mmCIF file of C-alpha atoms in Angstrom:
data_model
loop_
_atom_site.group_PDB
_atom_site.id
_atom_site.type_symbol
_atom_site.label_atom_id
_atom_site.label_comp_id
_atom_site.label_asym_id
_atom_site.label_seq_id
_atom_site.Cartn_x
_atom_site.Cartn_y
_atom_site.Cartn_z
ATOM 1 C CA MET A 5 -15.476 20.182 212.687
ATOM 2 C CA VAL A 6 -17.617 18.238 210.243
ATOM 3 C CA PHE A 7 -21.369 18.043 210.832
ATOM 4 C CA ALA A 8 -23.879 15.409 209.760
ATOM 5 C CA PRO A 9 -27.071 16.491 207.937
ATOM 6 C CA ASN A 10 -28.943 16.399 211.275
ATOM 7 C CA GLY A 11 -26.630 19.094 212.693
ATOM 8 C CA GLN A 12 -24.780 16.717 214.996
ATOM 9 C CA PRO A 13 -20.991 16.340 214.814
ATOM 10 C CA ALA A 14 -20.218 13.687 212.200
ATOM 11 C CA VAL A 15 -18.105 10.696 212.998
ATOM 12 C CA VAL A 16 -15.123 10.847 210.661
ATOM 13 C CA PRO A 17 -13.337 7.529 210.410
ATOM 14 C CA GLN A 18 -9.628 7.819 211.043
ATOM 15 C CA VAL A 19 -7.243 6.436 208.438
ATOM 16 C CA SER A 20 -3.715 5.722 209.545
ATOM 17 C CA PRO A 21 -0.773 7.147 207.601
ATOM 18 C CA ALA A 22 0.364 3.553 206.960
ATOM 19 C CA GLU A 23 -2.973 2.750 205.309
ATOM 20 C CA LEU A 24 -2.680 5.863 203.152
ATOM 21 C CA ALA A 25 0.874 4.853 202.236
ATOM 22 C CA GLU A 26 -0.384 1.444 201.064
ATOM 23 C CA GLN A 27 -3.037 3.210 198.987
ATOM 24 C CA ALA A 28 -0.416 5.466 197.382
ATOM 25 C CA ILE A 29 1.860 2.489 196.694
ATOM 26 C CA SER A 30 -0.978 0.484 195.130
ATOM 27 C CA GLU A 31 -1.643 3.413 192.761
ATOM 28 C CA MET A 32 1.958 3.380 191.484
ATOM 29 C CA GLY A 33 1.360 0.471 189.132
ATOM 30 C CA LEU A 34 4.889 -0.871 189.615
ATOM 31 C CA SER A 35 5.649 -3.775 187.335
ATOM 32 C CA ALA A 36 8.233 -6.495 186.929
ATOM 33 C CA PRO A 37 10.976 -5.923 184.350
ATOM 34 C CA ASP A 38 9.881 -5.959 180.723
ATOM 35 C CA ILE A 39 12.683 -8.335 179.732
ATOM 36 C CA ARG A 40 14.691 -7.320 176.686
ATOM 37 C CA LEU A 41 17.606 -9.435 175.472
ATOM 38 C CA ALA A 42 20.159 -9.273 172.693
ATOM 39 C CA PRO A 43 20.128 -11.670 171.053
ATOM 40 C CA PRO A 44 16.326 -11.613 171.451
ATOM 41 C CA ALA A 45 14.483 -14.476 173.131
ATOM 42 C CA ASP A 46 12.433 -15.070 169.956
ATOM 43 C CA SER A 47 15.566 -15.374 167.799
ATOM 44 C CA PRO A 48 15.759 -18.806 166.124
ATOM 45 C CA HIS A 49 19.386 -19.221 167.215
ATOM 46 C CA GLY A 50 19.403 -17.339 170.534
ATOM 47 C CA ALA A 51 22.625 -16.915 172.452
ATOM 48 C CA THR A 52 25.933 -18.496 171.540
ATOM 49 C CA ILE A 53 28.320 -19.867 174.148
ATOM 50 C CA GLY A 54 31.217 -17.486 174.651
ATOM 51 C CA PHE A 55 29.459 -14.437 173.174
ATOM 52 C CA PRO A 56 27.902 -11.570 175.178
ATOM 53 C CA VAL A 57 24.190 -11.397 175.955
ATOM 54 C CA TRP A 58 22.762 -7.960 176.756
ATOM 55 C CA MET A 59 19.926 -7.620 179.293
ATOM 56 C CA TRP A 60 17.748 -4.567 179.940
ATOM 57 C CA THR A 61 14.172 -3.554 180.653
ATOM 58 C CA ALA A 62 11.963 -1.186 178.700
ATOM 59 C CA ARG A 63 12.250 2.309 180.157
ATOM 60 C CA ARG A 64 8.780 3.096 181.441
ATOM 61 C CA GLU A 65 7.869 4.752 184.723
ATOM 62 C CA ALA A 66 6.361 1.506 186.049
ATOM 63 C CA THR A 67 9.505 -0.549 185.290
ATOM 64 C CA VAL A 68 12.370 1.849 186.075
ATOM 65 C CA GLY A 69 10.872 4.668 188.204
ATOM 66 C CA PRO A 70 11.143 6.716 190.176
ATOM 67 C CA VAL A 71 7.398 6.775 190.823
ATOM 68 C CA THR A 72 5.741 9.136 193.327
ATOM 69 C CA ARG A 73 2.101 9.028 194.403
ATOM 70 C CA THR A 74 0.130 10.833 197.105
ATOM 71 C CA ALA A 75 -2.942 9.712 199.062
ATOM 72 C CA SER A 76 -5.083 11.863 201.366
ATOM 73 C CA ALA A 77 -7.911 11.375 203.832
ATOM 74 C CA GLY A 78 -9.232 14.281 205.838
ATOM 75 C CA SER A 79 -6.299 16.356 206.959
ATOM 76 C CA VAL A 80 -3.729 13.574 206.528
ATOM 77 C CA THR A 81 -1.640 13.379 203.348
ATOM 78 C CA VAL A 82 1.018 10.761 202.661
ATOM 79 C CA THR A 83 3.520 10.796 199.796
ATOM 80 C CA ALA A 84 5.319 7.613 198.705
ATOM 81 C CA THR A 85 8.235 7.316 196.263
ATOM 82 C CA ALA A 86 9.477 4.064 194.740
ATOM 83 C CA THR A 87 12.989 3.883 193.285
ATOM 84 C CA LEU A 88 14.445 0.961 191.341
ATOM 85 C CA ALA A 89 17.476 -0.184 193.349
ATOM 86 C CA LYS A 90 18.614 -2.996 191.030
ATOM 87 C CA ILE A 91 17.534 -5.874 188.829
ATOM 88 C CA ASP A 92 18.724 -9.390 189.648
ATOM 89 C CA TRP A 93 18.882 -11.688 186.626
ATOM 90 C CA SER A 94 18.896 -15.475 187.102
ATOM 91 C CA MET A 95 20.326 -16.667 183.796
ATOM 92 C CA GLY A 96 19.228 -20.318 183.790
ATOM 93 C CA ASP A 97 22.769 -21.688 183.916
ATOM 94 C CA GLY A 98 23.327 -21.199 187.646
ATOM 95 C CA ALA A 99 24.620 -17.639 187.247
ATOM 96 C CA THR A 100 22.969 -14.577 188.786
ATOM 97 C CA VAL A 101 23.804 -11.110 187.497
ATOM 98 C CA SER A 102 22.924 -8.083 189.620
ATOM 99 C CA CYS A 103 22.569 -4.858 187.632
ATOM 100 C CA PRO A 104 22.351 -1.451 189.336
ATOM 101 C CA GLY A 105 19.610 -0.167 187.048
ATOM 102 C CA PRO A 106 17.579 -0.944 183.941
ATOM 103 C CA GLY A 107 20.572 -1.873 181.773
ATOM 104 C CA THR A 108 21.671 -0.423 178.449
ATOM 105 C CA GLU A 109 19.560 -1.002 175.355
ATOM 106 C CA PHE A 110 21.396 -2.921 172.638
ATOM 107 C CA THR A 111 22.041 -1.288 169.276
ATOM 108 C CA ASP A 112 23.411 -3.003 166.163
ATOM 109 C CA ASP A 113 26.617 -0.939 166.198
ATOM 110 C CA ARG A 114 27.559 -2.714 169.452
ATOM 111 C CA ALA A 115 27.314 -6.268 168.087
ATOM 112 C CA GLY A 116 29.911 -8.576 169.643
ATOM 113 C CA GLN A 117 30.682 -6.144 172.482
ATOM 114 C CA PRO A 118 29.707 -6.782 176.095
ATOM 115 C CA SER A 119 27.022 -4.585 177.635
ATOM 116 C CA PRO A 120 28.525 -1.699 179.610
ATOM 117 C CA THR A 121 25.915 -2.105 182.374
ATOM 118 C CA CYS A 122 24.181 -5.492 182.333
ATOM 119 C CA GLY A 123 25.321 -8.570 180.485
ATOM 120 C CA HIS A 124 26.205 -12.241 180.694
ATOM 121 C CA VAL A 125 28.271 -14.776 178.755
ATOM 122 C CA TYR A 126 27.119 -18.396 178.751
ATOM 123 C CA ARG A 127 29.995 -20.842 179.269
ATOM 124 C CA ALA A 128 28.022 -24.060 178.759
ATOM 125 C CA LEU A 129 24.710 -25.185 177.342
ATOM 126 C CA ALA A 130 21.807 -24.385 179.616
ATOM 127 C CA GLY A 131 18.985 -26.850 180.424
ATOM 128 C CA GLY A 132 18.602 -28.695 177.130
ATOM 129 C CA GLY A 133 19.754 -25.717 175.122
ATOM 130 C CA VAL A 134 17.155 -23.299 176.513
ATOM 131 C CA ALA A 135 17.897 -20.991 179.447
ATOM 132 C CA GLY A 136 14.987 -20.064 181.706
ATOM 133 C CA ILE A 137 15.661 -16.433 182.669
ATOM 134 C CA ASN A 138 14.082 -14.633 185.638
ATOM 135 C CA ALA A 139 14.497 -10.886 186.134
ATOM 136 C CA THR A 140 13.589 -9.513 189.573
ATOM 137 C CA SER A 141 13.314 -5.769 190.073
ATOM 138 C CA ARG A 142 14.170 -4.654 193.614
ATOM 139 C CA TRP A 143 12.246 -1.506 194.562
ATOM 140 C CA GLU A 144 12.955 0.741 197.543
ATOM 141 C CA ILE A 145 9.850 2.590 198.715
ATOM 142 C CA ARG A 146 9.904 5.499 201.155
ATOM 143 C CA TRP A 147 6.802 7.247 202.433
ATOM 144 C CA SER A 148 6.058 10.069 204.844
ATOM 145 C CA GLY A 149 3.070 12.018 206.068
ATOM 146 C CA GLY A 150 0.748 12.344 209.036
ATOM 147 C CA GLY A 151 3.757 12.647 211.323
ATOM 148 C CA GLN A 152 5.127 9.238 210.311
ATOM 149 C CA SER A 153 7.569 7.834 207.791
ATOM 150 C CA ALA A 154 8.757 4.383 206.794
ATOM 151 C CA PHE A 155 10.819 2.391 204.321
ATOM 152 C CA ARG A 156 9.981 -0.901 202.668
ATOM 153 C CA THR A 157 11.080 -2.987 199.730
ATOM 154 C CA MET A 158 9.217 -4.762 196.981
ATOM 155 C CA ALA A 159 10.395 -7.440 194.539
ATOM 156 C CA LEU A 160 8.653 -8.114 191.214
ATOM 157 C CA THR A 161 9.716 -10.939 188.880
ATOM 158 C CA SER A 162 9.181 -11.716 185.202
ATOM 159 C CA SER A 163 10.421 -14.653 183.131
ATOM 160 C CA SER A 164 11.633 -15.443 179.641
ATOM 161 C CA ARG A 165 13.390 -18.261 177.804
ATOM 162 C CA LEU A 166 16.479 -17.928 175.627
ATOM 163 C CA PRO A 167 17.861 -20.632 173.320
ATOM 164 C CA VAL A 168 21.575 -21.193 173.947
ATOM 165 C CA ARG A 169 23.716 -22.927 171.350
ATOM 166 C CA GLU A 170 27.278 -24.018 170.944
ATOM 167 C CA ILE A 171 29.257 -23.570 167.762
ATOM 168 C CA ARG A 172 31.933 -26.168 167.110
ATOM 169 C CA THR A 173 34.546 -26.193 164.437
ATOM 170 C CA LEU A 174 36.271 -29.231 163.053
ATOM 171 C CA ASN A 175 39.902 -29.057 162.017
ATOM 172 C CA THR A 176 40.746 -32.008 159.795
ATOM 173 C CA GLY A 177 44.400 -31.060 159.510
ATOM 174 C CA ARG A 178 44.178 -30.796 155.755
ATOM 175 C CA SER A 179 45.347 -27.665 154.051
ATOM 176 C CA ARG A 180 44.896 -26.613 150.490
#
């Protein structure tokens, strides 16, 4: 029992396990995907129709998880864990690509190859030659403590723009 300075039993406010879970979740610092593209969004030429685009997110705890945090009040302790379930990519041309994780980081030795985990190929010019890309991370969060447990989801979205171009060749029929 807790006593107040006057010797009387102190009134200890009760905090529900659900409130503690929300506190633990808020301390996770989960963030939307840190969009990475190959070719990069700041490239002067961007993506080319018919060639693979790689998509991934920077691998930090807050963007790929898992993240675990604990919150306590009095004798009640709650632990929450967030796990990245997938990232849904809206590619700006009507296509949506669902990737089961953070994607594979592009390296120069893989130029021209499709991503083994998360990629897209544009088949037509997107919105005036610039594709508006949204990446939404889908988090699964489980918590337990204080005799309770629960499951919830969270979605966090970030955006980028990628120039998309078409390369055309002209065959004049002349040979030399």
